[in-house]
PDB file of C-alpha atoms and ligand atoms in Angstrom:
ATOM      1  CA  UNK K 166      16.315  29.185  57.498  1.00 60.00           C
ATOM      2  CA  UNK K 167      18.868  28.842  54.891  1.00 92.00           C
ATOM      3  CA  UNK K 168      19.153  28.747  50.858  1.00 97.00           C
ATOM      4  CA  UNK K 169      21.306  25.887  49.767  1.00 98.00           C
ATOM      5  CA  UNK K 170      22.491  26.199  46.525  1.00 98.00           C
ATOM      6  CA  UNK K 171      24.290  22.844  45.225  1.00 98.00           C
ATOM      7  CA  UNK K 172      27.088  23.590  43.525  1.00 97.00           C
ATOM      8  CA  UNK K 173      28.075  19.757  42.839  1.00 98.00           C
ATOM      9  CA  UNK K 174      29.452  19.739  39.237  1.00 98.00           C
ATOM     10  CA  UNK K 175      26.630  16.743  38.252  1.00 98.00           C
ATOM     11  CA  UNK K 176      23.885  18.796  39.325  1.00 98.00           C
ATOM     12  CA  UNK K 177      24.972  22.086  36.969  1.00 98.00           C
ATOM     13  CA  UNK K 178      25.698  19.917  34.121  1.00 98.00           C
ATOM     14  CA  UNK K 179      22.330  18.774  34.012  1.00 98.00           C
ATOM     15  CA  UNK K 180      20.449  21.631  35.083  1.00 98.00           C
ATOM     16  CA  UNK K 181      22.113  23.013  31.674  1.00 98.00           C
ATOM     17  CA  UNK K 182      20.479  19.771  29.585  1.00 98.00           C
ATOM     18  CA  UNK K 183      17.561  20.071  31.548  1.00 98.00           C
ATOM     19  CA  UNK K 184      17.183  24.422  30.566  1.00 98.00           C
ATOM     20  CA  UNK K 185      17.181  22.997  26.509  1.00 97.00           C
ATOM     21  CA  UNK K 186      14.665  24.537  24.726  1.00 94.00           C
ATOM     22  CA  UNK K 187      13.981  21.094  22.409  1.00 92.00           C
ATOM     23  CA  UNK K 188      14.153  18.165  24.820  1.00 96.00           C
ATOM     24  CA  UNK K 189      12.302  15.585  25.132  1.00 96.00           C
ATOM     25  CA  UNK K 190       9.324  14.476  27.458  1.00 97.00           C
ATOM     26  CA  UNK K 191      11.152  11.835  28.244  1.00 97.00           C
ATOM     27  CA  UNK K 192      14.993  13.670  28.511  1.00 98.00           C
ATOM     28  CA  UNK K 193      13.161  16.385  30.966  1.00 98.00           C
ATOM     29  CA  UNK K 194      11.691  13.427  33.258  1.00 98.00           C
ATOM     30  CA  UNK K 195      14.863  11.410  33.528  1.00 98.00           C
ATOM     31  CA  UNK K 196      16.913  14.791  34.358  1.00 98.00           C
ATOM     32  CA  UNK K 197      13.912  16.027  37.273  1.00 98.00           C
ATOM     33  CA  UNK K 198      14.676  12.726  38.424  1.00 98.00           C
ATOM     34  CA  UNK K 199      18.440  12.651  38.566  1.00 98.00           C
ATOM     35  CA  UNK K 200      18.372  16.579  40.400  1.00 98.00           C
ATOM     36  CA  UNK K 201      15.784  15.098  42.578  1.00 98.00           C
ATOM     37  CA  UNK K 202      17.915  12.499  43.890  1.00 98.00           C
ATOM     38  CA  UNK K 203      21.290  14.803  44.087  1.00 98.00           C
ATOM     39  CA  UNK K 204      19.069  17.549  46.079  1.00 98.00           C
ATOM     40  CA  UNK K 205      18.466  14.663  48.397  1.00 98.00           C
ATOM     41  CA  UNK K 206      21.655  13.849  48.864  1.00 98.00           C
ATOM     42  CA  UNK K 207      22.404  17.146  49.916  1.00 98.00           C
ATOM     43  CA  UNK K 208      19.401  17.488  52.026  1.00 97.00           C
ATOM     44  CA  UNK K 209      19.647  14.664  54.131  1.00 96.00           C
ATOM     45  CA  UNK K 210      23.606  15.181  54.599  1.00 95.00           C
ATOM     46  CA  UNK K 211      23.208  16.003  58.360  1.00 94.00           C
ATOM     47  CA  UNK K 212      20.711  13.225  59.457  1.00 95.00           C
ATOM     48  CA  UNK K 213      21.360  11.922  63.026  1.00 94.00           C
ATOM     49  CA  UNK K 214      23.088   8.412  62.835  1.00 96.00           C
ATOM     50  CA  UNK K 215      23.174   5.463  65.576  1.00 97.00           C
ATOM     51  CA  UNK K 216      25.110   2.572  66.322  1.00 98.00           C
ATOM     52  CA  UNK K 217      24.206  -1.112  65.924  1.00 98.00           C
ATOM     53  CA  UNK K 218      26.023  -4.400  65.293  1.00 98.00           C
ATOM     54  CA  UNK K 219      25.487  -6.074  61.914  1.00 98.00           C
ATOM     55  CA  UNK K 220      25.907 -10.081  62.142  1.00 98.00           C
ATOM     56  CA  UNK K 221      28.847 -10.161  58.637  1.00 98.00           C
ATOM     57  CA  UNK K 222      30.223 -13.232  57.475  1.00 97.00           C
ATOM     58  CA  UNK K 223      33.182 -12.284  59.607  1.00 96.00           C
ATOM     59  CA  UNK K 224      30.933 -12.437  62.207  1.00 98.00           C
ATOM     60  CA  UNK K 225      29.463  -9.183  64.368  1.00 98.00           C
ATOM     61  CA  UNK K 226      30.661  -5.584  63.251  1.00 98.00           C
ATOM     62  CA  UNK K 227      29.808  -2.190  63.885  1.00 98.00           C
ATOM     63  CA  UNK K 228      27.515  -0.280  61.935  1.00 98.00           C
ATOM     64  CA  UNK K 229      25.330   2.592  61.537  1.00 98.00           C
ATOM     65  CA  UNK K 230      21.587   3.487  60.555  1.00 96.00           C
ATOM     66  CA  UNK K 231      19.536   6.381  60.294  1.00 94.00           C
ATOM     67  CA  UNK K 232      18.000   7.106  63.646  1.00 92.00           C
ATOM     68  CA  UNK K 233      14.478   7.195  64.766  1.00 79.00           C
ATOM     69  CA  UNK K 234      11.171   8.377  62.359  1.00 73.00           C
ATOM     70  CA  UNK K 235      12.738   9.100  59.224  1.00 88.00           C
ATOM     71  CA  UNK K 236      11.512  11.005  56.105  1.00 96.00           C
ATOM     72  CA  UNK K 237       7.981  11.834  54.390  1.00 98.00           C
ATOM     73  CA  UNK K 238       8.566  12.717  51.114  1.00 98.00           C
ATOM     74  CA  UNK K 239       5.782  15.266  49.798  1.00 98.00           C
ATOM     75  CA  UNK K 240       5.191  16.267  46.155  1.00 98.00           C
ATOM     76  CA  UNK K 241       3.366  18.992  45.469  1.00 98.00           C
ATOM     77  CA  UNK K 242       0.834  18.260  42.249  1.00 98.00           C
ATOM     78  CA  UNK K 243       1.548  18.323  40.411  1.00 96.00           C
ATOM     79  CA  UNK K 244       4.931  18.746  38.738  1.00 98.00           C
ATOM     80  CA  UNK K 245       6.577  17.451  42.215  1.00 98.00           C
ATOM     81  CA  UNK K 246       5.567  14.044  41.098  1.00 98.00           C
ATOM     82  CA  UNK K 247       8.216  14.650  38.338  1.00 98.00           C
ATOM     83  CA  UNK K 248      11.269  14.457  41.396  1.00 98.00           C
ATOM     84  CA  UNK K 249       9.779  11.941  42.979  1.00 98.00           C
ATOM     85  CA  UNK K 250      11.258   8.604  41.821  1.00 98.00           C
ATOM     86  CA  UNK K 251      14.751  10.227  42.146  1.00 98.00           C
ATOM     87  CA  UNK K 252      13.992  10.894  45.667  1.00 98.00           C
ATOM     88  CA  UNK K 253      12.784   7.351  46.402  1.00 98.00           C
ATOM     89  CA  UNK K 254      15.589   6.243  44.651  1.00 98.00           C
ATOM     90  CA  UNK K 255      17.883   7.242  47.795  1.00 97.00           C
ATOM     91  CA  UNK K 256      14.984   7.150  50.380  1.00 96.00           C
ATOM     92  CA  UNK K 257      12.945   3.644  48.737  1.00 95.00           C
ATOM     93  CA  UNK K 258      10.754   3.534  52.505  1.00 94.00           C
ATOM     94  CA  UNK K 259       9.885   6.826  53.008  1.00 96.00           C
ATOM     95  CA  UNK K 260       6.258   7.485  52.965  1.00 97.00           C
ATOM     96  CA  UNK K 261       4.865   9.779  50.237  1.00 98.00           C
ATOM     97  CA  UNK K 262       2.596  12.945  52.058  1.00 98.00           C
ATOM     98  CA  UNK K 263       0.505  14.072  48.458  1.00 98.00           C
ATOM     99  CA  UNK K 264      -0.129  17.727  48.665  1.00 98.00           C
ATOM    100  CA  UNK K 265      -2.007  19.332  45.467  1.00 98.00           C
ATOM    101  CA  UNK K 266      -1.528  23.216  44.855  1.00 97.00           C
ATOM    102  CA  UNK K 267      -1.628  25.341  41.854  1.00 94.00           C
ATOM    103  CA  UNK K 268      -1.152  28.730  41.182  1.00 94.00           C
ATOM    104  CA  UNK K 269      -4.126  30.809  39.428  1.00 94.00           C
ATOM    105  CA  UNK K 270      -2.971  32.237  36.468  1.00 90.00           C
ATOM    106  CA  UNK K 271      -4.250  35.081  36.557  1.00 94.00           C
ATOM    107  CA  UNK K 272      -3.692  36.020  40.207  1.00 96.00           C
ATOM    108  CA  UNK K 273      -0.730  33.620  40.819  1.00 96.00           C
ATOM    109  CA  UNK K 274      -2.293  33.092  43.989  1.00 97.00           C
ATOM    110  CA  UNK K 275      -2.135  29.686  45.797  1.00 97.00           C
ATOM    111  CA  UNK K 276      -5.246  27.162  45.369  1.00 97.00           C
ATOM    112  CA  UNK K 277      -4.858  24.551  47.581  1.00 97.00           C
ATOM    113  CA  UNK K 278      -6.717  21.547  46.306  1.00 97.00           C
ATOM    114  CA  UNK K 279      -5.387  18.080  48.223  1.00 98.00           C
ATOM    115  CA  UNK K 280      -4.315  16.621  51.110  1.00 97.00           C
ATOM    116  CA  UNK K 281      -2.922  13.058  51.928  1.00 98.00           C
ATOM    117  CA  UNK K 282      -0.730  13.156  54.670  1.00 98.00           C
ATOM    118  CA  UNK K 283       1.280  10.407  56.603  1.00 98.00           C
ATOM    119  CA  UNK K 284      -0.593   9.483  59.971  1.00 97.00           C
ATOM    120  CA  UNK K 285       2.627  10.057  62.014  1.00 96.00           C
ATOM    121  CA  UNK K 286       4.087  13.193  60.234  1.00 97.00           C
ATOM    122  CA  UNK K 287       4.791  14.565  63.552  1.00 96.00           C
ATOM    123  CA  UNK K 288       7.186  12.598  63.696  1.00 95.00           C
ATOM    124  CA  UNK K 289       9.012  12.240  60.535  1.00 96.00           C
ATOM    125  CA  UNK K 290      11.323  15.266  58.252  1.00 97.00           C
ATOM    126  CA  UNK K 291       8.655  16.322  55.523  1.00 98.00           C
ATOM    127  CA  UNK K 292      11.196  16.637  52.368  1.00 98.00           C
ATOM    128  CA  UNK K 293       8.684  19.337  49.914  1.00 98.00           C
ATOM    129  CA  UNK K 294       9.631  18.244  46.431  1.00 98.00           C
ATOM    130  CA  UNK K 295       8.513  20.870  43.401  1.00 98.00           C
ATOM    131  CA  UNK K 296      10.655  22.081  40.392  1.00 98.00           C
ATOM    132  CA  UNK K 297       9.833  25.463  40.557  1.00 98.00           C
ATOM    133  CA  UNK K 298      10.292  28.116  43.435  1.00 98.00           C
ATOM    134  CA  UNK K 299       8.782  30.906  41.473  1.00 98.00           C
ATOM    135  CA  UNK K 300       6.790  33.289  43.754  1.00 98.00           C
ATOM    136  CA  UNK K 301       6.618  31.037  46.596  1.00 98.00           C
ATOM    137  CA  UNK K 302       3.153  30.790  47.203  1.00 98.00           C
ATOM    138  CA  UNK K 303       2.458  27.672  46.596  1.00 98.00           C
ATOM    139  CA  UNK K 304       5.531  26.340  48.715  1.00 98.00           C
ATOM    140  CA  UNK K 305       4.099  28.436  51.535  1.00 98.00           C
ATOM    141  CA  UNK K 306       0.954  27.301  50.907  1.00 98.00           C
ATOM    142  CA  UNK K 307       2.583  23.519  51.222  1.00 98.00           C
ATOM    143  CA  UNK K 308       4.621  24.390  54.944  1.00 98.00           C
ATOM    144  CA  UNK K 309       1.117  26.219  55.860  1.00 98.00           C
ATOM    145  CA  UNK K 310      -1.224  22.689  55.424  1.00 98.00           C
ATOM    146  CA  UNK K 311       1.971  20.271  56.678  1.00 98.00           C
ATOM    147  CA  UNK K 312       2.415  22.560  59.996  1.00 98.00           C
ATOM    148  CA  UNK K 313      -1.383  22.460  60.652  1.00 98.00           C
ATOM    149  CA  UNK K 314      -0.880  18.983  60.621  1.00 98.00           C
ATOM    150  CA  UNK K 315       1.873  18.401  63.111  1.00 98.00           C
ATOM    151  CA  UNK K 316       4.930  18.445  61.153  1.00 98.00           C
ATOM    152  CA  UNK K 317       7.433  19.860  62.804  1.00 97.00           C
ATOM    153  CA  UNK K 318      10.778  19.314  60.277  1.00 97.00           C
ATOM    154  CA  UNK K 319      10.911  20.967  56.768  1.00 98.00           C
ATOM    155  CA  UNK K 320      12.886  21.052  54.074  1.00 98.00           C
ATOM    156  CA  UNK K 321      12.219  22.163  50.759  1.00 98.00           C
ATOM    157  CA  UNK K 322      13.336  20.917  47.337  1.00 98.00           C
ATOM    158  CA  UNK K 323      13.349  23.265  44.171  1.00 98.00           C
ATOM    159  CA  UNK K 324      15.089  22.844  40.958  1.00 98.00           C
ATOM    160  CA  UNK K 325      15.361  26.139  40.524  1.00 98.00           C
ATOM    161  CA  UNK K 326      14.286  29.061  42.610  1.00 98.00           C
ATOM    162  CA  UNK K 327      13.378  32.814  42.160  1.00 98.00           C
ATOM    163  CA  UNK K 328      14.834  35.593  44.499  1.00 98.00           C
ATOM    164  CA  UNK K 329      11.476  36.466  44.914  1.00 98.00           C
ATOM    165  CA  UNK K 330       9.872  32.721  46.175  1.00 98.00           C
ATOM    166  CA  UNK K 331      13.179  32.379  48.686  1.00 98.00           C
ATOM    167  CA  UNK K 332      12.283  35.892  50.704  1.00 98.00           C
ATOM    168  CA  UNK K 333       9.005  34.803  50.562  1.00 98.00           C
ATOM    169  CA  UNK K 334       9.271  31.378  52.298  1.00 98.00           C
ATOM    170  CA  UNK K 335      12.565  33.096  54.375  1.00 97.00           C
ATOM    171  CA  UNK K 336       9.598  35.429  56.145  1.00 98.00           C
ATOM    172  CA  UNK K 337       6.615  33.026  56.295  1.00 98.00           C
ATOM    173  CA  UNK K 338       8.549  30.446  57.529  1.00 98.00           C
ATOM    174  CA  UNK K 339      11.976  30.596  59.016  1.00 97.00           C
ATOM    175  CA  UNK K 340      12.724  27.864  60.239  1.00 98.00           C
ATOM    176  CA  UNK K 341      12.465  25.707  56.288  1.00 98.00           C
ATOM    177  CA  UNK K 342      15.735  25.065  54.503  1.00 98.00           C
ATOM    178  CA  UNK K 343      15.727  25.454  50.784  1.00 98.00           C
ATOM    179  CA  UNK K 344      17.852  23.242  48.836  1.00 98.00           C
ATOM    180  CA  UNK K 345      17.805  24.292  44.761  1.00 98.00           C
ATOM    181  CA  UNK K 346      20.222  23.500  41.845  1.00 98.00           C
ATOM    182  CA  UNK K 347      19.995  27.269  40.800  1.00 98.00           C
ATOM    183  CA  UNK K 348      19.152  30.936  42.056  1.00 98.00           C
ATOM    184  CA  UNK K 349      18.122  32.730  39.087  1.00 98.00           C
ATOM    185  CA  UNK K 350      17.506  36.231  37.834  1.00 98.00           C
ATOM    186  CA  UNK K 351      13.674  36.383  39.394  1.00 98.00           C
ATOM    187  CA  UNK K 352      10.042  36.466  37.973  1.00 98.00           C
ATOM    188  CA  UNK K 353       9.282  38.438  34.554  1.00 98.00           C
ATOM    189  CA  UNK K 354       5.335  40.004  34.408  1.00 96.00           C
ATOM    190  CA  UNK K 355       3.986  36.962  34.057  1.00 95.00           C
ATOM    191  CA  UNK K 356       5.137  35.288  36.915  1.00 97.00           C
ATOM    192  CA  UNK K 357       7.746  32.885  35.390  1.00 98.00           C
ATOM    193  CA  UNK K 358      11.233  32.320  36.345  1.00 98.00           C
ATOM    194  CA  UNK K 359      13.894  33.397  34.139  1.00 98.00           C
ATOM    195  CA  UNK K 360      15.674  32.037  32.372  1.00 98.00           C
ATOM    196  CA  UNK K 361      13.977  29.659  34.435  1.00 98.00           C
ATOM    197  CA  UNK K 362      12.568  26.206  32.888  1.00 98.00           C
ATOM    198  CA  UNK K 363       9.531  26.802  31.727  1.00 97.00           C
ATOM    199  CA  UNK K 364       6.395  25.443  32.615  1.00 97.00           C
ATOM    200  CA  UNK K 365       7.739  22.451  34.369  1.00 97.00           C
ATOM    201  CA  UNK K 366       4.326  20.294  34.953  1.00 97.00           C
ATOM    202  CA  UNK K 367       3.399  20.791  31.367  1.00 96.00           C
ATOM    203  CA  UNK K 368       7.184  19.760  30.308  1.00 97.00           C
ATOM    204  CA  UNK K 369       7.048  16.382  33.017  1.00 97.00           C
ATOM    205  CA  UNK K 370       3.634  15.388  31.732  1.00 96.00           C
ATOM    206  CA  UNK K 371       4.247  16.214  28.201  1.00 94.00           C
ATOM    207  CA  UNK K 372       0.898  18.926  27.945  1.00 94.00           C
ATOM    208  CA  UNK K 373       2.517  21.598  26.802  1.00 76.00           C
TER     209      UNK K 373
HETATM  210  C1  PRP D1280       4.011  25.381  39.343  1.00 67.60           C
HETATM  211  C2  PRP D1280       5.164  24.773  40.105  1.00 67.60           C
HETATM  212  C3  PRP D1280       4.914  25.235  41.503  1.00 67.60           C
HETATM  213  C4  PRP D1280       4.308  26.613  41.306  1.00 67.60           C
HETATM  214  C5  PRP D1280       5.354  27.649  41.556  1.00 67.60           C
HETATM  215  O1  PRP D1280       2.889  24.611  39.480  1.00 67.60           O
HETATM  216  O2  PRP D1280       5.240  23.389  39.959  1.00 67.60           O
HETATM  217  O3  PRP D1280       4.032  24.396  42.218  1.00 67.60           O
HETATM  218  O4  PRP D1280       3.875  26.660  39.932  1.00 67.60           O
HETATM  219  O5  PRP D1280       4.817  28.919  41.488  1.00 67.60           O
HETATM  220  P1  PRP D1280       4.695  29.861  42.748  1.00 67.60           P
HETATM  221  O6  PRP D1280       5.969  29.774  43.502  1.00 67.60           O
HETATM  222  O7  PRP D1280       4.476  31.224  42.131  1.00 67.60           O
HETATM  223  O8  PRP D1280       3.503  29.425  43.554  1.00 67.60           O
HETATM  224  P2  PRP D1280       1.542  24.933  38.653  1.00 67.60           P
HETATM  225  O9  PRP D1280       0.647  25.823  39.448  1.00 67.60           O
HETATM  226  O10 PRP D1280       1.888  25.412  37.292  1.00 67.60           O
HETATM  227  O11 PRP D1280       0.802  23.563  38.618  1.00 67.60           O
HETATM  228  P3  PRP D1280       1.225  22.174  37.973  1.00 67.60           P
HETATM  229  O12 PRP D1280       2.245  21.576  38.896  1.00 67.60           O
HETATM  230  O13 PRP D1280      -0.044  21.433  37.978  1.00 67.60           O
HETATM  231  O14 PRP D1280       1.761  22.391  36.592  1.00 67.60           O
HETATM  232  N1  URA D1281       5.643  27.433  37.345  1.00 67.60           N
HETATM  233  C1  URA D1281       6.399  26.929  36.346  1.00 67.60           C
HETATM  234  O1  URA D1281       6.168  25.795  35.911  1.00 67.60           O
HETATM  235  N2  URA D1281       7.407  27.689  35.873  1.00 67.60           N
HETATM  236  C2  URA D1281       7.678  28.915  36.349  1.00 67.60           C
HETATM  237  O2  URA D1281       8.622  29.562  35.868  1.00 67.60           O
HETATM  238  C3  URA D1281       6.875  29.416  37.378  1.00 67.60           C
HETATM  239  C4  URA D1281       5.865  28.643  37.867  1.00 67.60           C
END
């Protein structure tokens, strides 16, 4: 497994906006968005292509499509939901695998809660979508319930991640890509990541 940080010029500049102390509900959604859809980018930038002929106005021509099952897309609740139109925005078929996970304060143990999975995830690349990699147990806790169901393809999509959430997921699970706009420092005592975001689901749904 790998750590892919994106070091695309777009995806900085509005990780910066996005870090803002005062900014808006509505700024913070529209930036989780737009780093959504450039970690996709990114993400899917080795899928397997094939060949077909496309009837033009020119008549036949070669061209190429994605080949075979393609993508679930899989927010964890429930600040994933906050990336997930920017996914769709590149990937408008794929279907949507809803997991629901949150961390106990106190503990900041996993508590897995939900469960709606595509029928034929076997088949397809599940792309994990959450803002925050912080100590990794709820992303683990994610790959844990999507393996038990068959799926055999991960990748994971974080707007930022801790140190401490990558080793984590590096020796649970191997064989998961991470793909994150930003490595930071790590966790302070109360589990957050600095400098971090903040509590991104209260920031996406405006409850903070
Ligand atoms: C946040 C975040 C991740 C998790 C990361 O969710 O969206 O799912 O914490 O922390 P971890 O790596 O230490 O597990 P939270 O539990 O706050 O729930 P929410 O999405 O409902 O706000
Ligand atoms: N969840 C958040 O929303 N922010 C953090 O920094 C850690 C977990």
């Amino acid at each position: 497994m790998s750590i892919h940080e994106v070091r695309h010029p777009l995806v900085k500049h509005k990780l910066g906006l996005l870090r803002q102390q005062s900014l808006s509900t509505r700024s913070f959604r529209q930036l989780t968005a737009e780093i959504g859809s450039l970690l996709t980018y990114e993400a899917t930038g080795d899928l397997e292509l094939e060949d077909y002929q496309v009837e033009t106005w020119m008549g036949p021509a070669a061209a190429q499509r994605i080949k075979g099952k393609k993508v679930t897309v899989v927010p964890i609740l429930r600040a994933g939901i906050g990336m997930l139109d920017g996914v769709l925005e590149l990937i408008p078929s794929a279907k949507v695998s809803v997991v629901g996970v949150y961390r106990d304060e106190q503990t900041l143990e996993p508590v897995a809660y939900f469960e709606k999975l595509a029928h034929d995830i076997d088949e397809r690349l599940a792309l994990v979508i959450d803002p925050m990699l912080a100590t990794g147990g709820s992303l683990v806790a994610c790959i844990d319930m999507l393996k038990k169901a068959g799926c055999q393809q991960i990748r994971a999509l974080v707007l930022v991640a801790a140190p401490e959430g990558i080793e984590k997921v590096q020796a649970l699970h191997p064989d998961v890509d991470i793909y994150t706009a930003s490595v930071d420092q790590g966790l302070n005592s109360d589990g957050y990541i600095v400098p971090g975001l903040g509590d991104a689901g209260d920031k996406i749904f405006g409850t903070r």
